[in-house]
mmCIF file of C-alpha atoms in Angstrom:
data_model
loop_
_atom_site.group_PDB
_atom_site.id
_atom_site.type_symbol
_atom_site.label_atom_id
_atom_site.label_comp_id
_atom_site.label_asym_id
_atom_site.label_seq_id
_atom_site.Cartn_x
_atom_site.Cartn_y
_atom_site.Cartn_z
ATOM 1 C CA MET K 1 -6.354 -30.190 -0.711
ATOM 2 C CA ASN K 2 -2.641 -30.300 -1.934
ATOM 3 C CA VAL K 3 -2.310 -31.818 -5.374
ATOM 4 C CA SER K 4 1.033 -33.362 -6.353
ATOM 5 C CA THR K 5 2.548 -33.864 -9.724
ATOM 6 C CA SER K 6 1.812 -37.526 -9.319
ATOM 7 C CA GLN K 7 -1.710 -36.909 -8.773
ATOM 8 C CA LEU K 8 -1.880 -34.883 -11.950
ATOM 9 C CA ARG K 9 -0.310 -37.566 -13.979
ATOM 10 C CA ASP K 10 -2.639 -40.179 -12.529
ATOM 11 C CA GLY K 11 -5.772 -38.612 -14.189
ATOM 12 C CA ALA K 12 -6.389 -35.074 -12.839
ATOM 13 C CA SER K 13 -6.397 -32.741 -15.643
ATOM 14 C CA LEU K 14 -5.634 -28.747 -15.656
ATOM 15 C CA ASP K 15 -9.156 -28.348 -16.630
ATOM 16 C CA ASP K 16 -10.310 -29.932 -13.354
ATOM 17 C CA ARG K 17 -12.247 -26.937 -11.703
ATOM 18 C CA SER K 18 -11.650 -28.472 -8.261
ATOM 19 C CA ILE K 19 -7.922 -28.044 -8.911
ATOM 20 C CA LEU K 20 -8.137 -24.683 -10.550
ATOM 21 C CA SER K 21 -10.125 -23.460 -7.534
ATOM 22 C CA LYS K 22 -7.090 -23.885 -5.292
ATOM 23 C CA ARG K 23 -4.400 -21.300 -5.166
ATOM 24 C CA PHE K 24 -1.043 -22.529 -5.208
ATOM 25 C CA VAL K 25 1.305 -19.732 -3.842
ATOM 26 C CA PRO K 26 5.036 -19.944 -4.032
ATOM 27 C CA HIS K 27 6.470 -19.913 -0.456
ATOM 28 C CA GLU K 28 8.660 -16.748 -1.258
ATOM 29 C CA LEU K 29 5.692 -14.810 -2.448
ATOM 30 C CA GLU K 30 3.794 -15.846 0.707
ATOM 31 C CA ILE K 31 6.696 -14.508 2.906
ATOM 32 C CA ALA K 32 6.816 -11.124 1.124
ATOM 33 C CA LEU K 33 2.916 -10.838 1.075
ATOM 34 C CA ASN K 34 2.508 -11.606 4.802
ATOM 35 C CA GLY K 35 5.774 -9.977 6.051
ATOM 36 C CA PRO K 36 4.051 -6.977 7.853
ATOM 37 C CA ILE K 37 1.158 -9.223 9.408
ATOM 38 C CA GLY K 38 2.027 -9.784 13.195
ATOM 39 C CA PRO K 39 1.288 -9.285 16.683
ATOM 40 C CA GLN K 40 2.715 -5.743 16.621
ATOM 41 C CA ARG K 41 -0.691 -4.774 14.732
ATOM 42 C CA LEU K 42 -2.999 -5.693 17.541
ATOM 43 C CA ARG K 43 -4.358 -3.715 20.535
ATOM 44 C CA GLU K 44 -6.482 -5.115 23.137
ATOM 45 C CA ASP K 45 -9.668 -4.239 21.397
ATOM 46 C CA THR K 46 -8.474 -4.888 17.932
ATOM 47 C CA VAL K 47 -10.937 -7.074 15.823
ATOM 48 C CA VAL K 48 -9.553 -9.198 13.119
ATOM 49 C CA ILE K 49 -12.010 -10.015 10.247
ATOM 50 C CA ASN K 50 -10.734 -13.021 8.391
ATOM 51 C CA GLU K 51 -13.591 -14.611 6.230
ATOM 52 C CA ASN K 52 -14.640 -14.851 2.736
ATOM 53 C CA GLY K 53 -11.594 -13.602 1.126
ATOM 54 C CA TRP K 54 -11.392 -10.658 3.503
ATOM 55 C CA PHE K 55 -8.506 -9.855 6.088
ATOM 56 C CA ARG K 56 -8.618 -6.684 7.874
ATOM 57 C CA PHE K 57 -8.252 -4.980 11.132
ATOM 58 C CA LEU K 58 -10.603 -2.748 12.904
ATOM 59 C CA THR K 59 -9.541 -1.111 16.242
ATOM 60 C CA PRO K 60 -12.421 1.167 17.950
ATOM 61 C CA SER K 61 -9.844 2.713 20.435
ATOM 62 C CA SER K 62 -7.173 3.881 18.086
ATOM 63 C CA THR K 63 -7.074 6.058 15.027
ATOM 64 C CA VAL K 64 -3.662 4.688 14.051
ATOM 65 C CA LEU K 65 -3.701 3.406 10.398
ATOM 66 C CA LEU K 66 -1.686 0.421 11.647
ATOM 67 C CA TYR K 67 -4.587 -1.080 13.513
ATOM 68 C CA ASN K 68 -7.236 -0.138 10.857
ATOM 69 C CA GLU K 69 -6.180 -1.731 7.676
ATOM 70 C CA ILE K 70 -7.747 -3.783 4.831
ATOM 71 C CA VAL K 71 -4.994 -6.236 3.973
ATOM 72 C CA PHE K 72 -6.969 -8.332 1.456
ATOM 73 C CA SER K 73 -10.424 -7.593 0.044
ATOM 74 C CA ASN K 74 -12.907 -9.544 -1.742
ATOM 75 C CA LEU K 75 -15.504 -7.309 -3.407
ATOM 76 C CA SER K 76 -18.280 -8.868 -5.582
ATOM 77 C CA GLU K 77 -18.723 -7.784 -9.162
ATOM 78 C CA ARG K 78 -22.256 -6.590 -8.163
ATOM 79 C CA ASP K 79 -23.044 -3.186 -6.732
ATOM 80 C CA THR K 80 -19.221 -2.807 -5.992
ATOM 81 C CA ASP K 81 -19.678 0.929 -4.934
ATOM 82 C CA ARG K 82 -22.242 -0.041 -2.294
ATOM 83 C CA GLU K 83 -19.872 -2.759 -0.852
ATOM 84 C CA ILE K 84 -17.045 -0.276 -0.683
ATOM 85 C CA ALA K 85 -19.254 2.346 1.006
ATOM 86 C CA GLU K 86 -20.461 -0.179 3.608
ATOM 87 C CA ILE K 87 -16.785 -1.141 4.330
ATOM 88 C CA LEU K 88 -15.635 2.343 4.787
ATOM 89 C CA ALA K 89 -18.757 3.174 6.967
ATOM 90 C CA GLU K 90 -17.819 0.408 9.498
ATOM 91 C CA TYR K 91 -14.448 2.650 10.127
ATOM 92 C CA HIS K 92 -15.670 6.087 9.506
ATOM 93 C CA ASN K 93 -18.985 5.722 11.428
ATOM 94 C CA ARG K 94 -16.467 5.120 14.533
ATOM 95 C CA ASN K 95 -14.519 8.150 13.440
ATOM 96 C CA LEU K 96 -11.654 5.760 12.394
ATOM 97 C CA PRO K 97 -9.424 6.058 9.245
ATOM 98 C CA VAL K 98 -8.573 3.011 7.285
ATOM 99 C CA THR K 99 -5.790 2.029 4.860
ATOM 100 C CA TRP K 100 -6.896 -0.072 1.985
ATOM 101 C CA CYS K 101 -4.193 -2.491 0.333
ATOM 102 C CA VAL K 102 -4.547 -2.867 -3.451
ATOM 103 C CA TYR K 103 -2.374 -5.287 -5.278
ATOM 104 C CA PRO K 104 -1.710 -5.995 -8.973
ATOM 105 C CA TRP K 105 -4.319 -8.928 -8.865
ATOM 106 C CA THR K 106 -6.993 -7.060 -6.611
ATOM 107 C CA LEU K 107 -10.453 -7.032 -8.122
ATOM 108 C CA PRO K 108 -12.031 -4.796 -9.433
ATOM 109 C CA GLY K 109 -8.956 -3.762 -11.525
ATOM 110 C CA ASN K 110 -9.963 0.075 -11.131
ATOM 111 C CA LEU K 111 -10.436 -0.197 -7.220
ATOM 112 C CA GLY K 112 -7.495 2.307 -6.633
ATOM 113 C CA GLU K 113 -9.262 4.894 -8.958
ATOM 114 C CA ARG K 114 -12.621 4.350 -7.213
ATOM 115 C CA LEU K 115 -10.837 4.780 -3.746
ATOM 116 C CA LEU K 116 -8.998 8.041 -5.166
ATOM 117 C CA ALA K 117 -12.249 9.399 -6.220
ATOM 118 C CA LEU K 118 -13.402 9.064 -2.610
ATOM 119 C CA GLY K 119 -10.613 11.296 -1.484
ATOM 120 C CA ALA K 120 -8.049 8.579 -0.717
ATOM 121 C CA LYS K 121 -4.293 9.415 -0.352
ATOM 122 C CA GLU K 122 -2.334 6.827 -2.419
ATOM 123 C CA SER K 123 1.267 5.444 -1.673
ATOM 124 C CA VAL K 124 3.320 2.864 -3.613
ATOM 125 C CA ILE K 125 4.907 0.238 -1.703
ATOM 126 C CA VAL K 126 7.697 -2.231 -3.007
ATOM 127 C CA THR K 127 8.135 -5.743 -1.386
ATOM 128 C CA PHE K 128 11.369 -7.283 -1.057
ATOM 129 C CA LEU K 129 13.325 -10.586 -0.154
ATOM 130 C CA GLY K 130 16.864 -11.305 0.643
ATOM 131 C CA ASP K 131 19.100 -13.942 1.910
ATOM 132 C CA THR K 132 20.206 -13.244 5.254
ATOM 133 C CA ALA K 133 23.728 -14.350 4.107
ATOM 134 C CA LEU K 134 24.088 -11.423 1.932
ATOM 135 C CA PRO K 135 27.600 -9.661 2.674
ATOM 136 C CA LEU K 136 26.189 -6.269 3.677
ATOM 137 C CA GLN K 137 28.390 -4.441 6.146
ATOM 138 C CA MET K 138 27.539 -1.833 8.799
ATOM 139 C CA VAL K 139 28.999 1.490 7.986
ATOM 140 C CA GLU K 140 31.891 2.672 10.241
ATOM 141 C CA GLY K 141 30.780 5.346 12.795
ATOM 142 C CA ALA K 142 27.094 4.289 12.638
ATOM 143 C CA ASP K 143 26.704 2.377 15.798
ATOM 144 C CA VAL K 144 23.806 -0.060 16.039
ATOM 145 C CA THR K 145 22.849 -1.899 18.952
ATOM 146 C CA LEU K 146 20.475 -4.824 19.164
ATOM 147 C CA VAL K 147 18.213 -3.778 22.219
ATOM 148 C CA ASP K 148 18.020 -5.888 25.359
ATOM 149 C CA PRO K 149 14.622 -4.826 26.686
ATOM 150 C CA GLU K 150 15.972 -5.256 30.127
ATOM 151 C CA SER K 151 18.543 -2.468 29.473
ATOM 152 C CA LYS K 152 16.517 0.609 30.298
ATOM 153 C CA ASP K 153 18.959 2.931 28.486
ATOM 154 C CA ASP K 154 18.728 1.139 25.171
ATOM 155 C CA PHE K 155 15.011 0.284 25.496
ATOM 156 C CA GLU K 156 14.058 3.945 26.237
ATOM 157 C CA ALA K 157 16.299 5.238 23.598
ATOM 158 C CA TYR K 158 14.571 3.004 21.073
ATOM 159 C CA MET K 159 11.054 4.140 22.100
ATOM 160 C CA ALA K 160 12.032 7.920 22.480
ATOM 161 C CA ALA K 161 13.188 7.907 18.750
ATOM 162 C CA LEU K 162 10.010 5.723 17.481
ATOM 163 C CA ILE K 163 7.575 8.140 19.454
ATOM 164 C CA GLU K 164 9.199 11.295 18.044
ATOM 165 C CA PHE K 165 9.351 10.108 14.463
ATOM 166 C CA ASN K 166 5.870 9.246 14.663
ATOM 167 C CA LYS K 167 4.256 11.980 16.753
ATOM 168 C CA PHE K 168 2.412 9.569 18.892
ATOM 169 C CA SER K 169 -0.092 10.380 21.329
ATOM 170 C CA ALA K 170 0.373 9.639 25.134
ATOM 171 C CA ASP K 171 -1.905 6.805 25.042
ATOM 172 C CA GLU K 172 -0.326 5.378 21.890
ATOM 173 C CA ALA K 173 3.146 5.862 23.215
ATOM 174 C CA ALA K 174 2.251 4.202 26.469
ATOM 175 C CA PHE K 175 0.959 1.259 24.710
ATOM 176 C CA ARG K 176 3.733 0.783 22.390
ATOM 177 C CA ARG K 177 6.099 1.042 25.432
ATOM 178 C CA ARG K 178 4.179 -1.995 27.152
ATOM 179 C CA HIS K 179 3.370 -3.899 23.961
ATOM 180 C CA TYR K 180 6.835 -3.738 22.585
ATOM 181 C CA TYR K 181 8.433 -4.832 25.640
ATOM 182 C CA GLU K 182 6.035 -7.968 25.633
ATOM 183 C CA LEU K 183 7.069 -8.794 22.094
ATOM 184 C CA SER K 184 10.663 -8.575 22.670
ATOM 185 C CA THR K 185 11.200 -10.319 25.799
ATOM 186 C CA GLY K 186 10.315 -14.272 26.872
ATOM 187 C CA PRO K 187 11.744 -17.348 25.673
ATOM 188 C CA LYS K 188 10.587 -16.874 22.019
ATOM 189 C CA PRO K 189 10.470 -12.995 21.288
ATOM 190 C CA ALA K 190 8.597 -11.960 18.131
ATOM 191 C CA MET K 191 10.299 -8.620 17.865
ATOM 192 C CA GLN K 192 13.871 -7.521 17.832
ATOM 193 C CA LEU K 193 14.590 -3.732 18.517
ATOM 194 C CA LEU K 194 17.508 -1.880 17.161
ATOM 195 C CA VAL K 195 18.823 1.858 18.102
ATOM 196 C CA GLY K 196 21.452 3.702 16.207
ATOM 197 C CA ARG K 197 23.912 6.194 17.659
ATOM 198 C CA TYR K 198 26.484 8.488 16.418
ATOM 199 C CA LYS K 199 29.152 9.641 18.690
ATOM 200 C CA GLY K 200 26.691 8.735 21.628
ATOM 201 C CA ALA K 201 23.642 10.688 20.158
ATOM 202 C CA VAL K 202 20.628 8.719 19.342
ATOM 203 C CA ALA K 203 20.382 8.746 15.447
ATOM 204 C CA GLY K 204 17.454 6.500 14.879
ATOM 205 C CA CYS K 205 15.836 3.217 15.332
ATOM 206 C CA SER K 206 14.513 0.058 13.499
ATOM 207 C CA ALA K 207 12.728 -3.329 14.152
ATOM 208 C CA THR K 208 12.714 -6.804 12.961
ATOM 209 C CA MET K 209 9.555 -9.103 13.399
ATOM 210 C CA ILE K 210 10.747 -12.808 13.870
ATOM 211 C CA LYS K 211 8.747 -15.338 11.838
ATOM 212 C CA GLU K 212 8.884 -19.027 11.701
ATOM 213 C CA ASP K 213 11.337 -19.216 8.800
ATOM 214 C CA SER K 214 11.913 -15.407 7.921
ATOM 215 C CA GLY K 215 12.308 -12.207 9.447
ATOM 216 C CA HIS K 216 10.564 -8.734 8.609
ATOM 217 C CA MET K 217 12.566 -5.774 8.651
ATOM 218 C CA THR K 218 10.294 -2.586 9.632
ATOM 219 C CA GLY K 219 10.051 0.804 10.941
ATOM 220 C CA ALA K 220 13.789 2.162 10.031
ATOM 221 C CA TYR K 221 13.718 5.671 11.144
ATOM 222 C CA VAL K 222 16.877 7.783 10.825
ATOM 223 C CA PHE K 223 16.722 11.581 12.249
ATOM 224 C CA PRO K 224 17.705 14.063 9.288
ATOM 225 C CA ALA K 225 20.883 15.266 10.766
ATOM 226 C CA PHE K 226 22.208 11.658 10.643
ATOM 227 C CA GLN K 227 21.030 10.489 7.342
ATOM 228 C CA ALA K 228 24.374 10.754 5.458
ATOM 229 C CA HIS K 229 25.983 8.545 7.813
ATOM 230 C CA GLY K 230 24.828 5.223 6.616
ATOM 231 C CA PHE K 231 22.306 4.246 9.305
ATOM 232 C CA PHE K 232 19.702 2.739 6.749
ATOM 233 C CA GLN K 233 22.449 0.280 5.543
ATOM 234 C CA SER K 234 23.603 -0.295 8.968
ATOM 235 C CA PHE K 235 20.319 -1.247 10.295
ATOM 236 C CA ILE K 236 19.631 -3.728 7.548
ATOM 237 C CA ALA K 237 23.044 -5.258 8.021
ATOM 238 C CA ALA K 238 22.338 -5.544 11.915
ATOM 239 C CA SER K 239 19.008 -7.188 11.255
ATOM 240 C CA LEU K 240 20.584 -9.652 8.656
ATOM 241 C CA LYS K 241 23.353 -10.557 11.175
ATOM 242 C CA PHE K 242 20.868 -11.414 13.954
ATOM 243 C CA LEU K 243 18.673 -13.387 11.620
ATOM 244 C CA ARG K 244 21.532 -15.189 10.260
ATOM 245 C CA GLU K 245 22.807 -16.040 13.747
ATOM 246 C CA ALA K 246 19.343 -17.176 14.712
ATOM 247 C CA GLY K 247 19.274 -19.692 11.793
ATOM 248 C CA ILE K 248 16.690 -17.659 9.898
ATOM 249 C CA LYS K 249 17.630 -17.722 6.060
ATOM 250 C CA VAL K 250 15.139 -15.178 4.576
ATOM 251 C CA ALA K 251 14.513 -11.698 5.262
ATOM 252 C CA SER K 252 11.598 -9.657 3.917
ATOM 253 C CA GLY K 253 10.766 -5.928 3.763
ATOM 254 C CA HIS K 254 7.986 -3.435 2.553
ATOM 255 C CA GLY K 255 9.506 0.068 1.539
ATOM 256 C CA ASN K 256 8.416 3.149 -0.435
ATOM 257 C CA GLU K 257 9.629 4.228 -3.752
ATOM 258 C CA LYS K 258 12.373 6.483 -2.049
ATOM 259 C CA SER K 259 13.873 3.431 -0.198
ATOM 260 C CA ALA K 260 13.465 0.840 -2.911
ATOM 261 C CA PRO K 261 16.690 1.654 -5.080
ATOM 262 C CA TRP K 262 18.769 1.532 -1.901
ATOM 263 C CA VAL K 263 17.375 -1.823 -0.723
ATOM 264 C CA THR K 264 17.831 -3.235 -4.206
ATOM 265 C CA ARG K 265 21.379 -1.882 -4.180
ATOM 266 C CA PHE K 266 22.232 -3.815 -1.018
ATOM 267 C CA GLY K 267 21.277 -7.019 -2.689
ATOM 268 C CA PHE K 268 17.538 -7.496 -2.049
ATOM 269 C CA ARG K 269 15.143 -8.774 -4.907
ATOM 270 C CA PRO K 270 12.056 -6.659 -5.492
ATOM 271 C CA ILE K 271 9.035 -8.934 -5.530
ATOM 272 C CA PHE K 272 6.063 -7.017 -6.318
ATOM 273 C CA GLN K 273 4.405 -3.501 -5.991
ATOM 274 C CA TYR K 274 1.283 -2.556 -4.595
ATOM 275 C CA LYS K 275 -0.546 0.572 -3.264
ATOM 276 C CA MET K 276 -2.064 1.760 -0.091
ATOM 277 C CA TYR K 277 -4.863 4.061 0.157
ATOM 278 C CA ASP K 278 -5.591 6.079 3.166
ATOM 279 C CA LEU K 279 -9.161 7.165 3.805
ATOM 280 C CA TYR K 280 -10.112 9.544 6.562
ATOM 281 C CA PRO K 281 -13.468 10.192 8.107
ATOM 282 C CA PRO K 282 -14.510 14.038 7.931
ATOM 283 C CA SER K 283 -13.982 14.470 11.730
ATOM 284 C CA ILE K 284 -10.341 13.638 11.329
ATOM 285 C CA GLY K 285 -9.202 14.737 7.807
ATOM 286 C CA GLY K 286 -6.041 13.714 6.130
#
């Protein structure tokens, strides 16, 4: 139910529980929150659980955290520790790791501490939004190419960089190669790949997920030998230019604390922080 201002004036009060039970989320917050969610997170056997306030991915065939994540959770106030144990068992009994996202509003308020007590590894993530009209320029010498998937050289250069940075298994590398080709081709591609070169040498890669009314910048990697040549800025500038020319006005990103000051300097607005907790079964370890 959408409640308009006029409806409130016509008799509905802010004490009306039917109104208070509905969440009115500003669209910009929705864009920032949902930016990383997309088809790139799905393998053939990925199960998406979207019910009772939970939204999570479980992929029996893969130990990659991207495919095994609790994005939103809804723990009850009763026997919380038992519920946490049951959820983790769904993954760990299959020898799968899992990432659990904890936001400033996630309940219980000490969920992060509970997960740390179970051996989780914590990382802080900052969400950003920016206008694609930001006057960010690519740095001279940092050559960034929007990859045409039909261009074997550019596509393979992107994939080689991505695989090297993430140390993917042969199975994961083969899947990403097939999947990213499918996502970045066709009449309405969901993904735009970028590869960076310095004096002809591959320096890194990045990608942009194309949404209905926004683009989500993700997976920017720069090899250590080229990190002083402006590739991080150039990847973002190239993504903004691509989105702007596609008629998309808003860009989002989720970055760690190391990249956050740079993204802010480039003109993006930090929206909120959250934490991710990686939990591994004993058979895998951290």
